[in-house]
XYZ file of C-alpha atoms in Angstrom:
424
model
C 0.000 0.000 0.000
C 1.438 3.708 -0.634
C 1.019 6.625 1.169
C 1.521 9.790 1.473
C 2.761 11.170 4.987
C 1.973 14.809 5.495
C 3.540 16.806 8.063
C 1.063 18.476 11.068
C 2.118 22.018 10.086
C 0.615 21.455 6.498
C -2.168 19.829 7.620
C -2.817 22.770 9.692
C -2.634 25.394 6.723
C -5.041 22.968 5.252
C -7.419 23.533 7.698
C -7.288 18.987 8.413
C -5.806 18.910 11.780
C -5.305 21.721 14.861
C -2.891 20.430 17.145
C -2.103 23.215 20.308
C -1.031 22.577 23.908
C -2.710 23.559 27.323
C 0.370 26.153 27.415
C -2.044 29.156 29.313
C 0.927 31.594 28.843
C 1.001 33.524 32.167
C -1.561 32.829 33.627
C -1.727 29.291 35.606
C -4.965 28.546 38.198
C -3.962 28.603 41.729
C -4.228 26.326 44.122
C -7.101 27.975 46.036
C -9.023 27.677 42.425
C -8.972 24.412 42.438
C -12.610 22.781 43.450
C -14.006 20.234 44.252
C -17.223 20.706 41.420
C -16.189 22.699 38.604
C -13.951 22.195 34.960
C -11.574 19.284 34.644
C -8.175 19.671 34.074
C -6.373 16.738 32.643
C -3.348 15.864 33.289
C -1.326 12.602 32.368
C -2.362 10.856 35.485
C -6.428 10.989 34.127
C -5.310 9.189 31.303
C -5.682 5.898 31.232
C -5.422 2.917 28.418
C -6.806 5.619 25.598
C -9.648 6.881 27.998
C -9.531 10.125 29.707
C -10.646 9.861 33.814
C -12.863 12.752 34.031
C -14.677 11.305 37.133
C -11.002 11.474 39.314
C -9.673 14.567 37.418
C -9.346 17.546 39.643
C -11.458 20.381 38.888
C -10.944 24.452 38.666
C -13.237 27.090 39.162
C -15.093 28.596 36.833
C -13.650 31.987 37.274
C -10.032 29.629 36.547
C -11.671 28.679 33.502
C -13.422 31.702 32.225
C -9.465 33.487 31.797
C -7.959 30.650 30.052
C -7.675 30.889 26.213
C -5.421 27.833 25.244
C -5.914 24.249 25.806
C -9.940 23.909 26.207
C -10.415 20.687 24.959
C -13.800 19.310 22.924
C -15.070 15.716 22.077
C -13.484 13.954 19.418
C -9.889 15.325 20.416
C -6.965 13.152 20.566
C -4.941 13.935 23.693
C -1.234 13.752 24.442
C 1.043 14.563 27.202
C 4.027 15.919 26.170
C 6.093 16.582 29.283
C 6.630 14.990 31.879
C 5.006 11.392 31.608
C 5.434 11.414 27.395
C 3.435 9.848 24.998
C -0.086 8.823 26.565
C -2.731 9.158 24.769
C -6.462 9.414 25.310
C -9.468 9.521 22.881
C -12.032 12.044 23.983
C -15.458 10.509 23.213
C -17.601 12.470 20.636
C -20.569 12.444 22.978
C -18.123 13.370 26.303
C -20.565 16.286 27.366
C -17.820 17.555 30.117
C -16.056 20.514 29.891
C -12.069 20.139 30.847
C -9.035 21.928 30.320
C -5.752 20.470 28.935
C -2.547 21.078 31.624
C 0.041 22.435 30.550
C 1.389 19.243 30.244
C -0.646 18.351 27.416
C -1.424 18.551 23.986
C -4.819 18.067 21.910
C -4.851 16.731 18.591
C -8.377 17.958 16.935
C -9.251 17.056 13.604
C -11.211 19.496 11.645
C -11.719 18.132 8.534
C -12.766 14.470 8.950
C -13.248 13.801 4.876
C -9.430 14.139 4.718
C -8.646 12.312 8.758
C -10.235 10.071 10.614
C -10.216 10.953 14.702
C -10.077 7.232 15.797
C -7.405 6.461 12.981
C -5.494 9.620 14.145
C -6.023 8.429 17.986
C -4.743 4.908 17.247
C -2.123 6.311 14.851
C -0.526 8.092 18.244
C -0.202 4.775 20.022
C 1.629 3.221 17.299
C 5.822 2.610 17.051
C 5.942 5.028 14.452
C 4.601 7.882 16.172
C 6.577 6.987 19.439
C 9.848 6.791 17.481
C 8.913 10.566 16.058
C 8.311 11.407 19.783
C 11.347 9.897 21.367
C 13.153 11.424 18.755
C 12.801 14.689 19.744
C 12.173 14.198 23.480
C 14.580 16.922 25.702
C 15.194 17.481 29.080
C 13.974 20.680 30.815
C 13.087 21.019 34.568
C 14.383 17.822 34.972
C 11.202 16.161 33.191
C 11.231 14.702 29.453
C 9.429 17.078 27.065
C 8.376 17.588 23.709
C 7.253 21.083 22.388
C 4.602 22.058 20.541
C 7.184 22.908 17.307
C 8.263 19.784 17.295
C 5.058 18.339 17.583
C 4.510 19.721 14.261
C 6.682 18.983 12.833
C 5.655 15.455 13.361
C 3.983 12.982 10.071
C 0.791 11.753 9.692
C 0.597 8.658 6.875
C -2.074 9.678 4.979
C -4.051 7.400 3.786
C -7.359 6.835 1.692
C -10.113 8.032 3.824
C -11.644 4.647 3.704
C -8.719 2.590 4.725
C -8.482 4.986 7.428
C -12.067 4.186 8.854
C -11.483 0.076 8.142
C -8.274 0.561 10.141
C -10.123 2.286 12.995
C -12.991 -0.400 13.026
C -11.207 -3.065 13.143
C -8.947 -1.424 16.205
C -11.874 0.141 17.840
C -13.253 -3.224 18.693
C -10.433 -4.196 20.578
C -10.726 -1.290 22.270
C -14.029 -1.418 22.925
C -13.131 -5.229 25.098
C -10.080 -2.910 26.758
C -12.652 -0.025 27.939
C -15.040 -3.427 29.126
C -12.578 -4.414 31.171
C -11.746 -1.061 32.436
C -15.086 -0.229 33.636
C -15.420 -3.812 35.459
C -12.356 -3.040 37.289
C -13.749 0.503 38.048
C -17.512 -1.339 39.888
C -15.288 -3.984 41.619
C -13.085 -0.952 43.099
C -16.342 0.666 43.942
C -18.125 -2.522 45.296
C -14.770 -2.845 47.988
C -15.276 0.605 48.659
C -18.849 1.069 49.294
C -18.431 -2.415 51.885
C -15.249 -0.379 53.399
C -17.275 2.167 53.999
C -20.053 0.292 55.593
C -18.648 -1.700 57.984
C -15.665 0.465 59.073
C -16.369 3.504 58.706
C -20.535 3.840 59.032
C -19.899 0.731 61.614
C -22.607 -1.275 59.676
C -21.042 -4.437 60.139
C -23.374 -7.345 60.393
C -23.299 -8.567 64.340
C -23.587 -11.701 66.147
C -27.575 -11.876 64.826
C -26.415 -10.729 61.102
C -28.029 -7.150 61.485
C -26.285 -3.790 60.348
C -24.511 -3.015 64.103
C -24.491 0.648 64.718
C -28.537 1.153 63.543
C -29.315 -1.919 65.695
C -28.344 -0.272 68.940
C -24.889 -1.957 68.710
C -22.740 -0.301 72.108
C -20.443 2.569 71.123
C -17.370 4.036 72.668
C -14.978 7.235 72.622
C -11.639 7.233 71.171
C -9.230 9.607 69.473
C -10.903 9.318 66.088
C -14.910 9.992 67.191
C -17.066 6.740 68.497
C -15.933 3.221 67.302
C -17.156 -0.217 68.373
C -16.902 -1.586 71.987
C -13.642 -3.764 71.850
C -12.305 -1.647 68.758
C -9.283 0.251 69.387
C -7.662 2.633 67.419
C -4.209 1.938 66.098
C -1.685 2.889 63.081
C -1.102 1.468 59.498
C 2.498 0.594 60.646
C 0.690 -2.098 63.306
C -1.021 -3.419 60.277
C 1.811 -3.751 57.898
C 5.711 -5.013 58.221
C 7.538 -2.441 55.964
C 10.062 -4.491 53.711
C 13.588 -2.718 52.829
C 14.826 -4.916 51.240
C 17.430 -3.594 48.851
C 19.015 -4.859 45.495
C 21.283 -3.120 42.746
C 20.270 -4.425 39.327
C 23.339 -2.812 37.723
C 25.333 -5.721 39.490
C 23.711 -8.047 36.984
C 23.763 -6.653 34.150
C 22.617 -9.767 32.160
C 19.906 -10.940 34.455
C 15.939 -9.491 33.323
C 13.795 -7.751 35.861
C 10.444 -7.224 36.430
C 10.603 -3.999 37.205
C 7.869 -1.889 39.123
C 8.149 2.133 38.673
C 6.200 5.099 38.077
C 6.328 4.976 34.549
C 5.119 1.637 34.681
C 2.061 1.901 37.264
C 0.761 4.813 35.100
C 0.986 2.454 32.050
C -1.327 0.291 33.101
C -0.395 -1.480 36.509
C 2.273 -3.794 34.198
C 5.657 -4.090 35.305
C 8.580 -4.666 32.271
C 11.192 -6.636 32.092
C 14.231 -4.781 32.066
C 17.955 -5.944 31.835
C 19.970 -5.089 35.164
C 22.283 -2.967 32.819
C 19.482 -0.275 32.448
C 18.299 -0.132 36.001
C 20.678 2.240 37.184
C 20.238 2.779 41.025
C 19.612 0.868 43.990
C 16.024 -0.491 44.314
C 13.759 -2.405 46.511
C 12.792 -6.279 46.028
C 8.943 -7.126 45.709
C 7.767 -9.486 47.221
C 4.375 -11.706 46.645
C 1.439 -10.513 48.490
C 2.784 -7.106 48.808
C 1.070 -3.982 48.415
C 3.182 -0.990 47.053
C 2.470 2.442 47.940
C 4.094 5.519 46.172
C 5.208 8.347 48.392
C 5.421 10.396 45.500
C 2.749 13.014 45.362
C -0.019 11.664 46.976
C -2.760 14.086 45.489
C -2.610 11.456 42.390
C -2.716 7.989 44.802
C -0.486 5.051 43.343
C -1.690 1.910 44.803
C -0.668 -1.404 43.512
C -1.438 -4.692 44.572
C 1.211 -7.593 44.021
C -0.669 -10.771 44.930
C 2.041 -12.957 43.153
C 5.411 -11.495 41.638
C 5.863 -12.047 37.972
C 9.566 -13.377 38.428
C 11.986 -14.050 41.199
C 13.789 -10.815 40.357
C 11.240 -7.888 40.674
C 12.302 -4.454 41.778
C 10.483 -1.150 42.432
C 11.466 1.844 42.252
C 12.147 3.825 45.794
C 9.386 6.058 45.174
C 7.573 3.240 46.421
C 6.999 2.237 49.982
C 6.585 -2.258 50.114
C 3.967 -2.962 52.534
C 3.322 -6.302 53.846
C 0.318 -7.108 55.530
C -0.800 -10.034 56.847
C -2.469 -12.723 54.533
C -5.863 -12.789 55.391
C -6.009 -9.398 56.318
C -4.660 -8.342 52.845
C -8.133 -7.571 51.211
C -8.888 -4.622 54.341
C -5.217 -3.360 54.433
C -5.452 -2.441 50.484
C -8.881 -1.246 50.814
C -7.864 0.629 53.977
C -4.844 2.731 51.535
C -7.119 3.446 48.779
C -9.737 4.632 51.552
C -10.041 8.512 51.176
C -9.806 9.473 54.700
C -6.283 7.504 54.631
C -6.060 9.216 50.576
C -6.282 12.760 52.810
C -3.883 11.869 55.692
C -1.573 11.611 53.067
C -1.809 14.323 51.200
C -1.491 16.238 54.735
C 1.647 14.735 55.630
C 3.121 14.958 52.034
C 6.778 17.318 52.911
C 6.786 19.787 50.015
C 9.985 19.293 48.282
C 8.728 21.476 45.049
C 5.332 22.770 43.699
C 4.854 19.796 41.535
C 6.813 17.222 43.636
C 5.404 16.261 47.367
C 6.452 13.483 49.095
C 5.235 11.261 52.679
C 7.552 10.528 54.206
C 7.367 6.383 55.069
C 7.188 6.805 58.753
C 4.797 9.578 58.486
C 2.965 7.230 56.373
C 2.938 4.221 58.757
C 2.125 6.408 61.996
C -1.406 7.567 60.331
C -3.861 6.390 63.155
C -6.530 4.404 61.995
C -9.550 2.308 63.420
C -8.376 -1.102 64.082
C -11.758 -3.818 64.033
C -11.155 -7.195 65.744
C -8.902 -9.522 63.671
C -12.260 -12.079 62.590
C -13.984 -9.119 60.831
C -10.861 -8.332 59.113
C -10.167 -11.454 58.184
C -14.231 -11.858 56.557
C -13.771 -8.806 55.203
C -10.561 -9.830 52.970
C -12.086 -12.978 52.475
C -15.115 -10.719 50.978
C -13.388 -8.001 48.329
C -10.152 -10.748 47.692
C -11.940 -12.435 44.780
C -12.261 -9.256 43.181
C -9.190 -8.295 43.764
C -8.332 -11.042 41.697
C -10.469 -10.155 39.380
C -9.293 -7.058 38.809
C -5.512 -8.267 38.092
C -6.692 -10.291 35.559
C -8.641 -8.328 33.832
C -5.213 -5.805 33.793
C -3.322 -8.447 32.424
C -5.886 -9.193 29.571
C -5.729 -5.512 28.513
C -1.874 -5.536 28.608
C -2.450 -8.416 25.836
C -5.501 -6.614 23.890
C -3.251 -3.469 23.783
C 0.062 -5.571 22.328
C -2.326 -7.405 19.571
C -3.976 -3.697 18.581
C -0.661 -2.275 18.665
C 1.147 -4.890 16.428
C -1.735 -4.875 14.070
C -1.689 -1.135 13.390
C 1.410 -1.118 11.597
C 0.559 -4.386 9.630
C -2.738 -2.913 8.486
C -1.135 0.520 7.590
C 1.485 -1.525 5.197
C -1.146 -3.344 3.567
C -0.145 -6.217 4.978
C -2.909 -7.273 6.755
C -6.162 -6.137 4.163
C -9.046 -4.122 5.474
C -12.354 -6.155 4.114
């Protein structure tokens, strides 16, 4: 098949493609504009496997909004995020009806003339090797983050091809996608289902009692304590007395031929997957995983990385030291990973977070482990784990399946582009 690849600044003159970056120029909204109801502003973090996370995005005012110019973002727009965290993409849906701003961090990709460019080819077109080579080409280092500007950007080629092929190639992609984005929104009910229980039994003290009714509403006895009324026989205690906080430590550049499964920042924001990585390229000291960990990222906790590691994928996994590895006990696992992703534990956090820079906080790991929390009795812990571990479960798998449905889309994109593989 031939093709003609066009470069984004022509297709701009050509009125095909607008392609600008949440750049604001001076102004930037404060912190005291941002809200808890109001416009989203999207960041890399609230992207996630092509969709964009407007329900955990966080918000401005709409007196922030009302004096930007740049960067307001509408459906059908292809996002990217150009500094930073580079190269994820999002596909804003064309009947998305909320408003959001793009950070400053990244870039929208709007096609204007869609007899000459497909959005969903253009959106798949970004995830592809080709456009990630043209990105890593060009990638610099500024503020100590990678970054790609808006020049280069377009200066960037689009393979344009027959408007036709372009919508076969997005059809037949778009249904993988579509069993990705099923998978995703399990995952998202099965967090919510652990949540909503969390909330029930530990926090509105709903627990079912010795007769099986909710406890609290049943007259079940209350008593004081440093956190407000808990349970008779609760007590309140501290995530450290849940958890033994491994430190174990291992340098991968020692062995340089061995593979690692390596678990970092990068990686958790691509999807929860950690890649194997020679011990040659790992170039600091890092921590070992171990099975039935939970790791928990002291790195600004406004934007909470939790991951679960119910079983390590080799014998040599490392994380990166921006991550604290918790071990809790086994069959209290399911409560100590709901407890973490809890938001009154999400806000301790962000509390105790030193401020190093504007855009990097840190927690510190024994302000992390002295958070006090409400500590039930060790059986309802235990039935509680026993309740949300099976989705847990669950919910790794269903990661791992989109790790696979993304590597078949991704390999078939540049076969269907050659011609390789036909579009009916």
């Amino acid at each position: 098949m031939t093709w003609l690849a066009e470069r984004v600044m022509d297709l701009q003159k050509d009125g095909v493609l607008l392609v600008e970056d949440g750049n604001h120029g001076e102004y930037r909204p404060r912190p005291d504009e941002f809200v808890s109801n109001g416009v989203s502003f999207i960041r890399a973090a609230d992207m996630d496997f092509g969709r964009v996370l407007f329900g955990s995005a966080e918000r401005i005012s709409s007196v922030a909004f009302d004096r930007i110019r740049k960067g307001i973002g509408k459906p059908g727009d292809c996002l990217l995020s150009h500094k930073g965290t580079i190269g994820r993409t999002a596909f804003v849906p064309l009947d998305e009806i909320t408003p959001f701003v793009c950070s400053p961090q990244t870039t929208f990709w709007r096609v204007l003339n869609e007899e000459k460019l497909d959005r969903r080819y253009l959106y798949f077109y970004m995830m592809s090797p080709d456009f990630v080579g043209q990105l890593r080409k060009v990638q610099n280092e500024t503020d100590m983050a990678g970054y790609v500007s808006l020049t280069n950007q377009r200066e960037f080629a689009v393979p344009m091809l027959p408007i036709d092929v372009q919508e076969g190639i997005a059809e037949i992609l778009s249904s993988l996608d579509e069993k990705i984005e099923l998978n995703r929104k399990q995952n998202r009910t099965l967090e919510a289902i652990a949540q909503a229980l969390f909330k029930r039994w530990f926090v509105e003290f709903e627990f079912p009692d010795e007769n099986g009714q909710p406890y609290q509403s049943s007259g079940g006895a209350m008593q004081p304590s440093e956190l407000g009324e808990i349970p008779v026989g609760w007590e309140v205690g501290t995530i450290g007395g849940l958890v033994s906080h491994s430190k174990d430590s291992i340098n991968p550049g020692n062995q340089p031929e061995d593979q690692f499964f390596h678990f970092s920042i990068p990686n958790f924001d691509d999807g929860q997957s950690a890649k194997p990585e020679l011990g040659s390229t790992i170039l600091s000291n890092k921590y070992s995983v171990h099975a039935d960990s939970i790791l928990v990222s002291k790195l600004n906790p406004r934007f909470p990385r939790i991951w679960p590691v119910l079983s390590r994928p080799d014998e040599l996994s490392v994380c990166s030291t921006e991550f604290q590895v918790l071990m809790p006990n086994k069959k209290a696992y399911g409560y100590v990973l709901s407890l973490l992703k809890s938001p009154y534990v999400a806000s301790e956090m962000v509390l105790r977070a030193s401020r190093t820079s504007g855009s990097h906080q840190r927690i510190n790991p024994g302000d992390l482990l002295s958070i006090e929390v409400v500590q039930p009795p060790s059986d309802l812990i235990e039935i509680f784990s026993g309740a949300v571990l099976d989705g847990i479960e669950k919910s790794q798998s269903n990661l791992d399946q989109m790790k696979i449905l993304a590597g078949l889309r991704d390999t078939l994109l540049p076969k269907l582009m050659s011609g390789e593989l036909r579009v009916a």
